[in-house]
Amino acid sequence: MLQIFQLLTGWSFIGSAIYVYGAPRDYIKNPPGRQEICLDGNCEIINGGEKYESTGAEPVLLWSSGDLGSIHSHLLELRFLDNGNGWGWWPMTSASLHHLVYTTEPTKEPIPYTPVNGTALANVTLHDTNYAVEYEPRTAWQQTTFSALSKPKDTFHYSSSEGNHPDSGSFHQVTFEMQGVALYVYGASEDALLTLDPKPYLHAPIDVCLNQECYPVDVHQAYLDSTDDLHLPVLLWSYSGLAPDKTTFVHIRMLAGESPAGVLRRATFEKVVYTEVRPKSSIEHPIPRGIYHKKTVLYDGVDRFPLVRWKIQSSSSGSYGSVFNEKWYGKLPQWSYSALGYGFKIYGPPLESVRNLKHAAQRICLDHTYCHYVDVGHIYLSTPNSYEDLPVLLWSIDGLDPFTKHTITSEMVDHFYDQDKRVMVLSHVDTLWVEVPALPPPPPPPRPTPSSTPPTTTCPTLPSTVVTVTTTAFVTLAPKPASEHGTGYHVLLFSTGVAICVIALIFGYFSSHHLHRVRHYMPLNRGPPPNYGAVPTTESDVPEDPQRT
């Protein structure tokens, strides 16, 4: 609510109708007086006392006009005519203005973006310290670090209307570029504003320009409408329906200029969040029969440039690599890593190891196409002290094709606006991948099921061929028995046994007869053998002629 005492104020707008509302009567201390409202030079005097016939808590319509045409700009001016001095016959009166309402041509509602196959929506946050955010002029913006209760530290930038000249086209502004389908702009939280001034101050109006198409923002009303936690940033403005495949240039400009009365207004900027379209595999998880793994690759397992500049440091969770922002043959340090996987996580060393270092931003890309500026310094600043001995997550992505080889690259960013010595750090990279074992060979086809009464199969009896030998031995020639033995098999087996016995008896008989003859001619007393070929000289030398059988 704005109370006007003998002042002139004006607004320009493009619309077909305008409505002027005064403050509720319950909030006006002095009686309403006379006001003059002029539209494009045509003025009309209204009596505030007639408009406020009774008390109330709702805004009061003071004046309206329509049929203006929505393609031309109009100027609305409001003047307070009473100049009473507070005496009883000349009372002190006041005029008030609560809000204005004007109508424009109906606009088409933005159509929400629906991801196509192979893509998904994801939010990306650009904090006020992100490398992609620029401040113009840089000297007109200041950075403030604050901590709300037990929450981690955070930052925001602010600028005052002093030195801002929007009428001449010189704005205090924040600029960046993005590629997404929606945008959300946030100002500093209510608690954060107390770090600037314990007393309330006026918010400067701003406008947000998307590719030179600008939208005014009532920052003061945005803070009044905010019902969130006082420790959280305040949403000032949002927009959806952007083209996902086009780059959008964003300018956030302060519209309040220098006040003749010396009243300063401030504009704050804490962060922006935009919704982008990122690649996503159509494979759903968990994969049937998939075995999920996590592979950790330390800093020395990635390709680093220049290798001679990277140094090994120690921390509570192990060693890590670091390199300063010194160019090597015109290039700043960088590293890359390639692997199969559906997700990647990049970690830095614990906070306790790098607390006093100034970090350089990193430009991290997936497959050389999907890139982000990672504000490493802000990540470490907002890390709670309770996690100071654990590795810090710097960047992550998931939902990728698990059977495609992906490449992660990280390049140190050149902070051209300062000459500070900055560092790039890397602890390890986690790769999330899945293994799908090969299918086992198919089982053999099932055997046919036999019927309940299987047919009886009888092997035929094979005839045996017996050859009579003069030695009364029988030789039986039989074919190979069948797989199932019948009556013929047993006959053949018996015939074969009989033949073997007969042959053994004949062999035993001849062997026994021959052995008897040998023993007859060879004495057992181991004497000299008989001289069969010599002439007998004595009777004892004549061998006996045994009776032959």
Coordinates of C-alpha atoms in Angstrom, one line a residue:
M1 CA 0.0 0.0 0.0
L2 CA 1.3 3.5 -0.9
Q3 CA -0.1 6.6 0.8
I4 CA 0.4 9.8 -1.3
F5 CA 0.8 13.2 0.3
Q6 CA 0.8 16.0 -2.3
L7 CA 2.8 13.9 -4.7
L8 CA 2.5 13.1 -8.4
T9 CA 3.1 9.6 -9.6
G10 CA 2.5 7.9 -13.0
W11 CA 2.6 4.6 -14.8
S12 CA 2.8 3.5 -18.4
F13 CA 1.1 0.4 -19.7
I14 CA -0.2 -1.3 -22.8
G15 CA -3.8 -2.5 -22.3
S16 CA -7.4 -2.1 -23.2
A17 CA -8.7 -1.2 -19.7
I18 CA -7.4 0.1 -16.3
Y19 CA -8.7 -0.1 -12.8
V20 CA -7.3 1.9 -9.8
Y21 CA -7.8 0.5 -6.3
G22 CA -7.3 2.4 -3.0
A23 CA -6.2 0.9 0.3
P24 CA -8.8 -0.6 2.6
R25 CA -10.4 2.0 4.9
D26 CA -9.3 0.2 8.0
Y27 CA -5.7 0.9 7.1
I28 CA -6.1 4.6 6.4
K29 CA -5.4 6.8 9.3
N30 CA -6.6 10.2 7.9
P31 CA -9.9 10.7 6.0
P32 CA -9.7 10.1 2.3
G33 CA -9.4 13.4 0.3
R34 CA -9.7 14.5 -3.3
Q35 CA -7.6 12.9 -6.0
E36 CA -7.1 13.7 -9.7
I37 CA -6.6 10.8 -12.1
C38 CA -5.4 11.5 -15.6
L39 CA -5.2 9.1 -18.5
D40 CA -3.3 10.3 -21.5
G41 CA -3.8 13.9 -20.4
N42 CA -7.6 13.5 -19.8
C43 CA -8.1 14.2 -16.1
E44 CA -11.0 13.5 -13.7
I45 CA -11.4 14.5 -10.0
I46 CA -12.7 12.0 -7.6
N47 CA -13.9 12.5 -4.0
G48 CA -12.3 9.9 -1.8
G49 CA -14.9 10.5 0.9
E50 CA -17.6 9.3 -1.4
K51 CA -15.7 6.2 -2.4
Y52 CA -15.1 5.3 1.2
E53 CA -18.6 5.3 2.6
S54 CA -17.9 2.7 5.3
T55 CA -15.1 0.9 6.9
G56 CA -13.7 -2.3 5.5
A57 CA -10.7 -4.6 5.1
E58 CA -10.9 -4.9 1.3
P59 CA -9.3 -2.6 -1.4
V60 CA -11.7 0.0 -2.8
L61 CA -12.2 0.7 -6.5
L62 CA -11.5 4.4 -7.0
W63 CA -11.6 4.8 -10.8
S64 CA -11.7 2.8 -14.0
S65 CA -11.6 3.3 -17.8
G66 CA -12.1 0.9 -20.7
D67 CA -12.1 0.7 -24.6
L68 CA -8.5 1.9 -24.7
G69 CA -7.1 -0.4 -27.4
S70 CA -4.5 -2.9 -26.5
I71 CA -1.8 -2.0 -29.0
H72 CA -0.9 1.5 -27.8
S73 CA 0.9 2.6 -24.7
H74 CA -1.0 4.7 -22.2
L75 CA 0.1 7.0 -19.3
L76 CA -1.8 7.0 -16.0
E77 CA -1.1 9.9 -13.5
L78 CA -2.5 10.3 -10.0
R79 CA -2.4 13.7 -8.1
F80 CA -3.4 14.5 -4.6
L81 CA -5.3 17.8 -4.5
D82 CA -5.9 18.5 -0.8
N83 CA -3.4 20.6 1.2
G84 CA -5.0 20.7 4.7
N85 CA -2.9 21.7 7.7
G86 CA -4.8 19.6 10.3
W87 CA -7.0 22.3 11.7
G88 CA -10.6 21.4 12.5
W89 CA -12.1 23.5 9.7
W90 CA -9.3 22.4 7.3
P91 CA -8.6 18.7 8.3
M92 CA -5.6 16.7 7.2
T93 CA -6.7 14.2 4.5
S94 CA -4.8 11.5 2.5
A95 CA -4.9 9.6 -0.7
S96 CA -3.9 5.9 -1.1
L97 CA -3.1 3.5 -3.8
H98 CA -3.3 -0.2 -3.2
H99 CA -2.9 -1.7 -6.7
L100 CA -3.6 -1.2 -10.4
V101 CA -5.2 -3.8 -12.7
Y102 CA -5.1 -3.5 -16.5
T103 CA -6.2 -5.9 -19.2
T104 CA -4.3 -7.0 -22.2
E105 CA -4.9 -9.3 -25.2
P106 CA -5.4 -12.9 -24.2
T107 CA -2.2 -14.9 -24.6
K108 CA -1.9 -18.6 -25.3
E109 CA -1.0 -20.7 -22.4
P110 CA 2.3 -22.4 -22.8
I111 CA 2.1 -26.1 -23.7
P112 CA 4.1 -28.2 -21.2
Y113 CA 6.9 -30.1 -22.9
T114 CA 6.6 -33.8 -23.1
P115 CA 9.9 -35.7 -23.4
V116 CA 10.3 -37.9 -26.4
N117 CA 11.9 -41.3 -26.5
G118 CA 15.5 -41.3 -25.4
T119 CA 15.1 -38.0 -23.3
A120 CA 14.1 -36.9 -19.8
L121 CA 13.5 -33.7 -17.9
A122 CA 15.9 -32.6 -15.2
N123 CA 16.4 -29.4 -13.2
V124 CA 19.7 -27.5 -13.3
T125 CA 20.6 -24.9 -10.6
L126 CA 22.8 -21.9 -11.3
H127 CA 23.9 -20.3 -8.1
D128 CA 24.8 -16.6 -8.0
T129 CA 28.5 -17.6 -7.9
N130 CA 28.3 -19.9 -11.0
Y131 CA 30.8 -19.2 -13.8
A132 CA 27.9 -18.9 -16.3
V133 CA 26.3 -16.0 -14.5
E134 CA 27.6 -12.5 -15.3
Y135 CA 26.9 -9.1 -13.5
E136 CA 26.9 -5.8 -15.3
P137 CA 28.5 -3.6 -14.3
R138 CA 30.5 -5.9 -12.0
T139 CA 31.3 -3.0 -9.6
A140 CA 27.6 -2.4 -8.9
W141 CA 27.0 -5.9 -7.5
Q142 CA 28.2 -7.2 -4.2
Q143 CA 28.4 -10.8 -2.9
T144 CA 27.3 -11.7 0.6
T145 CA 27.8 -15.0 2.5
F146 CA 25.3 -16.0 5.2
S147 CA 24.3 -19.0 7.3
A148 CA 20.7 -19.5 8.5
L149 CA 20.5 -21.4 11.8
S150 CA 22.2 -24.8 11.5
K151 CA 22.0 -24.9 7.7
P152 CA 25.1 -24.8 5.5
K153 CA 26.4 -21.5 4.2
D154 CA 25.0 -19.9 1.1
T155 CA 25.6 -16.7 -0.9
F156 CA 23.6 -14.1 -2.9
H157 CA 24.4 -11.0 -4.9
Y158 CA 22.6 -7.6 -4.5
S159 CA 22.7 -4.2 -6.0
S160 CA 21.1 -0.8 -5.1
S161 CA 19.3 1.6 -7.3
E162 CA 22.2 4.1 -6.8
G163 CA 23.8 4.7 -10.2
N164 CA 21.1 2.8 -12.0
H165 CA 19.7 4.7 -15.0
P166 CA 17.0 2.6 -16.7
D167 CA 15.7 5.7 -18.6
S168 CA 19.0 5.9 -20.5
G169 CA 19.2 2.2 -21.1
S170 CA 21.9 1.7 -18.4
F171 CA 20.8 -1.2 -16.2
H172 CA 22.2 -3.0 -13.2
Q173 CA 21.6 -6.5 -14.6
V174 CA 22.3 -10.2 -14.3
T175 CA 22.8 -12.1 -17.6
F176 CA 23.3 -15.8 -18.5
E177 CA 22.3 -18.2 -21.2
M178 CA 20.5 -21.5 -20.9
Q179 CA 18.9 -24.2 -23.0
G180 CA 15.7 -25.6 -21.4
V181 CA 12.0 -25.6 -21.4
A182 CA 11.3 -23.7 -18.1
L183 CA 12.9 -21.1 -16.0
Y184 CA 12.6 -20.1 -12.3
V185 CA 14.2 -17.0 -10.8
Y186 CA 14.9 -16.7 -7.0
G187 CA 15.7 -13.8 -4.7
A188 CA 17.4 -14.0 -1.4
S189 CA 15.5 -15.4 1.6
E190 CA 14.0 -13.2 4.3
D191 CA 16.6 -14.2 6.8
A192 CA 19.4 -13.5 4.3
L193 CA 18.1 -9.9 3.8
L194 CA 18.7 -9.3 7.5
T195 CA 22.4 -9.6 6.9
L196 CA 22.2 -6.4 4.8
D197 CA 20.0 -4.2 7.0
P198 CA 18.0 -5.2 10.1
K199 CA 15.3 -2.8 9.0
P200 CA 12.9 -3.6 6.1
Y201 CA 13.8 -1.8 2.9
L202 CA 12.1 -1.3 -0.5
H203 CA 12.5 -4.0 -3.2
A204 CA 13.4 -2.7 -6.6
P205 CA 11.1 -3.7 -9.4
I206 CA 12.8 -5.8 -12.1
D207 CA 12.0 -7.3 -15.5
V208 CA 13.2 -10.6 -17.0
C209 CA 14.0 -10.6 -20.7
L210 CA 14.1 -13.8 -22.7
N211 CA 15.8 -13.1 -26.0
Q212 CA 14.8 -9.4 -25.8
E213 CA 11.2 -10.1 -24.9
C214 CA 10.8 -8.6 -21.4
Y215 CA 8.3 -9.4 -18.6
P216 CA 7.9 -7.0 -15.6
V217 CA 8.1 -8.5 -12.1
D218 CA 6.6 -7.0 -8.9
V219 CA 9.3 -8.1 -6.5
H220 CA 7.7 -6.5 -3.4
Q221 CA 4.5 -8.5 -4.0
A222 CA 6.4 -11.7 -4.6
Y223 CA 7.9 -11.4 -1.1
L224 CA 4.4 -10.7 0.4
D225 CA 3.0 -13.7 -1.3
S226 CA 5.8 -16.0 -0.2
T227 CA 4.6 -18.4 2.5
D228 CA 7.5 -20.7 2.5
D229 CA 10.2 -21.0 5.2
L230 CA 11.9 -17.7 5.9
H231 CA 15.3 -19.5 5.4
L232 CA 14.4 -20.5 1.8
P233 CA 14.9 -18.4 -1.3
V234 CA 11.9 -16.5 -2.6
L235 CA 10.5 -17.4 -6.1
L236 CA 10.2 -14.1 -7.9
W237 CA 9.2 -15.2 -11.4
S238 CA 8.8 -18.3 -13.5
Y239 CA 8.2 -19.1 -17.2
S240 CA 7.6 -22.3 -19.2
G241 CA 7.1 -23.2 -22.8
L242 CA 10.6 -22.5 -24.1
A243 CA 12.1 -24.4 -27.0
P244 CA 14.3 -27.2 -25.7
D245 CA 16.6 -27.1 -28.7
K246 CA 17.3 -23.4 -28.7
T247 CA 19.6 -21.2 -26.6
T248 CA 17.8 -18.6 -24.5
F249 CA 19.6 -15.4 -23.5
V250 CA 18.3 -14.2 -20.1
H251 CA 18.6 -10.6 -18.7
I252 CA 17.4 -9.7 -15.3
R253 CA 17.3 -5.9 -15.1
M254 CA 16.7 -3.5 -12.2
L255 CA 14.1 -0.9 -13.1
A256 CA 14.3 1.4 -10.1
G257 CA 16.5 4.5 -10.7
E258 CA 18.0 7.0 -8.4
S259 CA 15.3 8.6 -6.1
P260 CA 15.2 12.4 -5.7
A261 CA 14.5 11.9 -2.0
G262 CA 17.5 9.6 -1.6
V263 CA 15.4 6.5 -1.1
L264 CA 17.4 3.4 -2.2
R265 CA 15.9 0.2 -3.5
R266 CA 17.7 -3.1 -3.7
A267 CA 17.5 -6.1 -6.0
T268 CA 18.8 -9.5 -4.9
F269 CA 19.7 -12.6 -6.9
E270 CA 20.4 -15.9 -5.3
K271 CA 19.9 -18.5 -8.0
V272 CA 18.0 -19.7 -11.1
V273 CA 16.7 -23.1 -11.8
Y274 CA 15.9 -24.2 -15.3
T275 CA 14.5 -27.5 -16.7
E276 CA 16.5 -29.0 -19.4
V277 CA 16.1 -32.1 -21.7
R278 CA 18.9 -34.6 -21.1
P279 CA 19.6 -38.0 -22.7
K280 CA 18.0 -41.0 -21.1
S281 CA 18.1 -44.6 -22.2
S282 CA 14.8 -46.4 -22.9
I283 CA 16.1 -49.5 -21.0
E284 CA 14.1 -49.9 -17.8
H285 CA 15.9 -50.9 -14.6
P286 CA 16.3 -53.3 -13.0
I287 CA 17.2 -55.4 -16.0
P288 CA 16.1 -59.0 -15.8
R289 CA 19.0 -61.3 -14.8
G290 CA 21.1 -58.2 -14.5
I291 CA 23.9 -58.1 -11.9
Y292 CA 24.6 -54.5 -10.8
H293 CA 28.1 -53.3 -9.9
K294 CA 29.9 -50.1 -8.9
K295 CA 33.4 -49.5 -10.1
T296 CA 35.6 -46.9 -8.4
V297 CA 38.4 -45.4 -10.4
L298 CA 40.9 -43.2 -8.5
Y299 CA 42.2 -39.9 -9.8
D300 CA 45.3 -41.6 -11.2
G301 CA 43.2 -44.0 -13.3
V302 CA 41.9 -41.2 -15.6
D303 CA 43.7 -39.4 -18.4
R304 CA 45.1 -36.1 -17.1
F305 CA 46.5 -33.1 -18.8
P306 CA 49.2 -32.0 -18.3
L307 CA 50.4 -35.0 -16.4
V308 CA 53.5 -33.3 -15.0
R309 CA 51.4 -30.6 -13.3
W310 CA 49.1 -32.9 -11.3
K311 CA 50.2 -33.4 -7.7
I312 CA 49.3 -36.2 -5.3
Q313 CA 47.7 -35.0 -2.0
S314 CA 46.6 -36.9 1.1
S315 CA 43.3 -36.7 2.9
S316 CA 41.5 -38.6 5.6
S317 CA 39.7 -40.7 3.0
G318 CA 42.8 -41.4 0.9
S319 CA 44.8 -39.6 -1.7
Y320 CA 43.5 -37.2 -4.4
G321 CA 44.9 -35.2 -7.3
S322 CA 45.1 -31.4 -7.6
V323 CA 46.4 -28.9 -10.2
F324 CA 46.5 -25.1 -10.2
N325 CA 45.2 -22.9 -13.0
E326 CA 48.5 -22.6 -14.9
K327 CA 48.3 -23.0 -18.7
W328 CA 50.4 -25.6 -20.5
Y329 CA 50.9 -24.8 -24.1
G330 CA 47.9 -22.5 -24.0
K331 CA 45.5 -25.0 -22.4
L332 CA 44.2 -25.2 -18.9
P333 CA 44.3 -28.5 -17.0
Q334 CA 41.7 -31.2 -17.8
W335 CA 41.0 -34.9 -17.5
S336 CA 38.8 -37.5 -19.3
Y337 CA 37.5 -41.0 -18.6
S338 CA 35.6 -43.5 -20.7
A339 CA 33.7 -46.6 -19.6
L340 CA 30.6 -48.6 -20.1
G341 CA 27.9 -47.7 -17.6
Y342 CA 24.4 -46.3 -17.0
G343 CA 25.6 -43.7 -14.4
F344 CA 28.6 -41.8 -13.3
K345 CA 29.5 -39.9 -10.1
I346 CA 32.5 -37.5 -9.7
Y347 CA 33.8 -36.9 -6.2
G348 CA 36.2 -34.4 -4.8
P349 CA 38.4 -34.7 -1.7
P350 CA 36.9 -34.1 1.8
L351 CA 36.2 -30.5 2.9
E352 CA 38.8 -30.6 5.6
S353 CA 41.6 -31.1 3.0
V354 CA 40.6 -28.2 0.8
R355 CA 38.9 -25.8 3.2
N356 CA 41.4 -22.9 2.6
L357 CA 41.7 -23.3 -1.2
K358 CA 40.0 -21.3 -3.9
H359 CA 38.4 -23.6 -6.4
A360 CA 38.1 -23.2 -10.1
A361 CA 34.9 -23.9 -11.9
Q362 CA 34.8 -27.0 -14.1
R363 CA 33.1 -27.6 -17.4
I364 CA 32.0 -31.2 -17.3
C365 CA 30.7 -32.8 -20.5
L366 CA 29.1 -36.1 -21.3
D367 CA 30.1 -37.5 -24.7
H368 CA 31.4 -34.0 -25.7
T369 CA 27.8 -32.7 -26.2
Y370 CA 26.0 -32.5 -22.9
C371 CA 27.9 -29.9 -20.8
H372 CA 27.5 -28.0 -17.5
Y373 CA 29.5 -25.4 -15.6
V374 CA 30.0 -26.9 -12.1
D375 CA 30.4 -24.4 -9.3
V376 CA 32.9 -26.4 -7.2
G377 CA 33.5 -23.5 -4.8
H378 CA 29.8 -23.2 -3.9
I379 CA 29.5 -26.9 -3.5
Y380 CA 32.3 -26.9 -0.9
L381 CA 30.9 -23.7 0.7
S382 CA 27.5 -25.4 1.3
T383 CA 28.9 -28.7 2.5
P384 CA 28.0 -29.1 6.2
N385 CA 30.9 -29.5 8.7
S386 CA 29.5 -32.8 9.8
Y387 CA 30.5 -34.2 6.5
E388 CA 34.0 -32.6 6.4
D389 CA 35.8 -36.0 6.4
L390 CA 33.9 -37.5 3.5
P391 CA 34.4 -37.2 -0.2
V392 CA 32.2 -34.5 -1.8
L393 CA 30.0 -35.2 -4.7
L394 CA 30.7 -32.7 -7.5
W395 CA 28.6 -34.0 -10.4
S396 CA 26.5 -37.0 -11.3
I397 CA 24.3 -38.4 -14.1
D398 CA 22.3 -41.6 -14.6
G399 CA 19.7 -43.2 -16.9
L400 CA 22.2 -43.7 -19.7
D401 CA 22.5 -46.7 -22.1
P402 CA 24.3 -49.3 -20.0
F403 CA 25.7 -51.1 -23.0
T404 CA 27.3 -48.0 -24.7
K405 CA 30.7 -46.6 -23.9
H406 CA 30.5 -43.1 -22.6
T407 CA 33.1 -40.4 -22.2
I408 CA 33.3 -37.9 -19.3
T409 CA 35.5 -34.8 -19.7
S410 CA 36.3 -32.0 -17.2
E411 CA 38.1 -28.8 -18.1
M412 CA 39.2 -26.1 -15.8
V413 CA 37.5 -22.8 -16.5
D414 CA 39.4 -19.6 -17.0
H415 CA 38.2 -17.0 -14.4
F416 CA 39.3 -14.0 -16.5
Y417 CA 37.8 -11.4 -14.2
D418 CA 40.4 -12.1 -11.4
Q419 CA 44.0 -13.3 -11.2
D420 CA 43.6 -15.4 -8.1
K421 CA 45.3 -18.8 -7.9
R422 CA 42.6 -21.4 -8.2
V423 CA 42.8 -25.2 -7.9
M424 CA 41.1 -28.1 -9.7
V425 CA 40.7 -31.3 -7.6
L426 CA 39.6 -34.9 -8.2
S427 CA 39.3 -37.8 -5.8
H428 CA 37.6 -40.6 -7.7
V429 CA 34.9 -41.5 -10.3
D430 CA 32.3 -44.1 -9.6
T431 CA 30.9 -46.0 -12.6
L432 CA 27.5 -47.7 -12.2
W433 CA 27.3 -50.6 -14.6
V434 CA 25.3 -53.8 -15.1
E435 CA 26.3 -57.3 -16.2
V436 CA 23.8 -59.6 -18.0
P437 CA 25.0 -63.2 -18.1
A438 CA 24.5 -65.2 -21.3
L439 CA 21.5 -67.4 -21.4
P440 CA 22.1 -71.2 -20.8
P441 CA 21.7 -73.6 -23.8
P442 CA 18.2 -74.7 -24.4
P443 CA 17.2 -78.1 -22.8
P444 CA 17.0 -81.2 -25.1
P445 CA 13.5 -82.0 -26.4
P446 CA 11.5 -84.2 -24.1
R447 CA 11.3 -87.9 -24.8
P448 CA 8.0 -89.3 -26.0
T449 CA 5.9 -90.5 -23.1
P450 CA 5.4 -94.3 -23.3
S451 CA 1.8 -95.7 -23.3
S452 CA 0.4 -97.4 -20.3
T453 CA 0.6 -100.9 -21.9
P454 CA 3.9 -101.0 -23.9
P455 CA 4.2 -103.7 -26.5
T456 CA 6.2 -106.8 -25.7
T457 CA 9.3 -107.2 -27.8
T458 CA 10.9 -110.6 -27.9
C459 CA 14.3 -111.0 -29.5
P460 CA 14.4 -114.0 -31.9
T461 CA 16.5 -117.0 -31.0
L462 CA 19.5 -117.1 -33.3
P463 CA 20.7 -120.5 -34.6
S464 CA 24.2 -121.6 -33.6
T465 CA 26.6 -123.1 -36.1
V466 CA 28.6 -125.9 -34.5
V467 CA 31.8 -127.2 -36.3
T468 CA 32.9 -130.7 -35.2
V469 CA 36.6 -131.0 -34.6
T470 CA 38.5 -134.3 -34.6
T471 CA 39.6 -133.5 -31.1
T472 CA 35.9 -133.5 -30.1
A473 CA 36.1 -129.8 -29.4
F474 CA 33.2 -127.7 -30.5
V475 CA 33.6 -124.1 -31.8
T476 CA 30.5 -122.1 -31.8
L477 CA 30.3 -119.0 -34.0
A478 CA 27.5 -116.6 -32.7
P479 CA 26.6 -113.1 -33.8
K480 CA 26.8 -110.2 -31.4
P481 CA 23.9 -110.4 -28.9
A482 CA 21.1 -108.0 -29.1
S483 CA 20.6 -105.2 -26.6
E484 CA 18.0 -107.2 -24.7
H485 CA 18.8 -110.9 -24.0
G486 CA 16.4 -113.6 -24.9
T487 CA 16.5 -117.4 -24.9
G488 CA 19.0 -117.7 -27.7
Y489 CA 21.5 -115.7 -25.8
H490 CA 21.6 -118.2 -22.9
V491 CA 22.0 -121.2 -25.3
L492 CA 24.9 -119.5 -27.0
L493 CA 26.5 -118.7 -23.7
F494 CA 26.2 -122.3 -22.6
S495 CA 27.7 -123.7 -25.9
T496 CA 30.6 -121.3 -25.6
G497 CA 31.4 -122.5 -22.1
V498 CA 31.3 -126.2 -23.1
A499 CA 33.7 -125.6 -26.0
I500 CA 36.1 -123.7 -23.7
C501 CA 36.1 -126.6 -21.2
V502 CA 36.8 -129.3 -23.9
I503 CA 39.7 -127.3 -25.3
A504 CA 41.1 -127.0 -21.8
L505 CA 40.9 -130.7 -21.2
I506 CA 42.7 -131.6 -24.4
F507 CA 45.4 -129.1 -23.8
G508 CA 45.9 -130.4 -20.3
Y509 CA 46.2 -134.0 -21.5
F510 CA 48.9 -133.3 -24.0
S511 CA 50.8 -131.1 -21.6
S512 CA 50.8 -133.9 -18.9
H513 CA 52.0 -136.6 -21.3
H514 CA 54.9 -134.4 -22.6
L515 CA 55.9 -133.5 -19.1
H516 CA 56.1 -137.2 -18.1
R517 CA 58.5 -138.0 -21.0
V518 CA 60.8 -135.1 -20.0
R519 CA 60.9 -136.1 -16.4
H520 CA 61.7 -139.8 -17.5
Y521 CA 64.8 -138.7 -19.4
M522 CA 66.1 -136.1 -16.9
P523 CA 67.2 -137.6 -13.5
L524 CA 66.1 -135.7 -10.4
N525 CA 69.6 -136.1 -8.8
R526 CA 71.0 -133.4 -11.1
G527 CA 73.6 -135.9 -12.4
P528 CA 75.3 -135.6 -15.7
P529 CA 72.9 -136.0 -18.6
P530 CA 73.1 -139.3 -20.5
N531 CA 75.6 -139.5 -23.3
Y532 CA 73.2 -140.3 -26.1
G533 CA 75.7 -140.0 -28.8
A534 CA 78.7 -141.8 -27.1
V535 CA 79.6 -145.5 -27.4
P536 CA 78.9 -147.3 -24.2
T537 CA 81.9 -148.6 -22.3
T538 CA 80.3 -150.1 -19.3
E539 CA 77.0 -151.6 -18.6
S540 CA 76.0 -148.9 -16.3
D541 CA 76.3 -146.4 -19.1
V542 CA 73.7 -148.2 -21.2
P543 CA 70.4 -146.5 -20.7
E544 CA 67.3 -148.5 -20.1
D545 CA 64.8 -148.7 -22.8
P546 CA 61.6 -147.7 -21.1
Q547 CA 58.4 -149.2 -22.2
R548 CA 56.6 -146.8 -24.4
T549 CA 53.0 -146.3 -23.9

